[in-house]
Amino acid sequence: FHFTVMDPEEPQHRLEVCQGPDCFGAGGGAALLEIEELVQEATKTNSKAPITRVVRGGCRNFCSMGPNVHWRAQHHTKVSNTTICRKLVQGNDSLPPTPAPVATKLMLRKADRQRWKALRLLARIQTCPVKVATKQLDSAKNELYEALRIEENAVRNCQTDVIDRVQRRKDRLLTMSDRIAEENAELSDESEEEDIEKNSR
């Protein structure tokens, strides 16, 4: 699963998020999903932003330092939370807004932690056996809904541009989760068909 921001044929920048066993176990799947959303946002808000293609990367032998990201001829290690992903893509931390009440900052940090947990669950679903993934999907989506709810509540008294940014994140991540659910449903149907075929022999 990957998202291509613009024309995938001639990207100026290829951003690789390692999905090897060690990196994935450390949160590489969540980093991939989070970075995809951030790159979409960067492209939307800056028409002059370089074309960036976000892809699953292979191992570069920095396994103990994962999750690893390779971008713009630089290797980034321990990309292990939403803040690091955000700084990697944007160069600074766009949320919380400055200045912001302490309560807002605390709620946004809580939302970040909750979102990272949800994205890790969603990423694992893409690698689990179909029957296991189906059972875990509702739990992952509920975690994501809760994270997005906390973030919406945190910024409800902030400036319009901040509220709009949170809404765009919500729309994109829910679209991603729906896509993962659809892919899982298709695999589940294929698995059932295979089981029926085996039993009929």
mmCIF file of C-alpha atoms in Angstrom, residues 95-113 154-155 158:
data_model
loop_
_atom_site.group_PDB
_atom_site.id
_atom_site.type_symbol
_atom_site.label_atom_id
_atom_site.label_comp_id
_atom_site.label_asym_id
_atom_site.label_seq_id
_atom_site.Cartn_x
_atom_site.Cartn_y
_atom_site.Cartn_z
ATOM 1 C CA LEU A 95 0.723 21.987 15.763
ATOM 2 C CA PRO A 96 0.017 23.059 18.422
ATOM 3 C CA PRO A 97 -0.469 26.688 17.337
ATOM 4 C CA THR A 98 1.702 29.349 18.941
ATOM 5 C CA PRO A 99 0.757 30.674 21.400
ATOM 6 C CA ALA A 100 -1.593 28.026 22.740
ATOM 7 C CA PRO A 101 -3.027 27.308 26.194
ATOM 8 C CA VAL A 102 -1.316 24.545 28.135
ATOM 9 C CA ALA A 103 -4.510 22.482 28.091
ATOM 10 C CA THR A 104 -4.614 22.638 24.268
ATOM 11 C CA LYS A 105 -1.013 21.492 23.994
ATOM 12 C CA LEU A 106 -1.611 18.614 26.400
ATOM 13 C CA MET A 107 -4.707 17.469 24.509
ATOM 14 C CA LEU A 108 -2.867 17.623 21.173
ATOM 15 C CA ARG A 109 -0.035 15.512 22.569
ATOM 16 C CA LYS A 110 -2.585 12.994 23.802
ATOM 17 C CA ALA A 111 -4.211 12.980 20.347
ATOM 18 C CA ASP A 112 -0.801 12.416 18.732
ATOM 19 C CA ARG A 113 -0.068 9.430 20.964
ATOM 20 C CA ALA A 154 -8.371 20.464 21.462
ATOM 21 C CA VAL A 155 -8.485 23.010 18.635
ATOM 22 C CA CYS A 158 -8.234 27.958 17.825
#
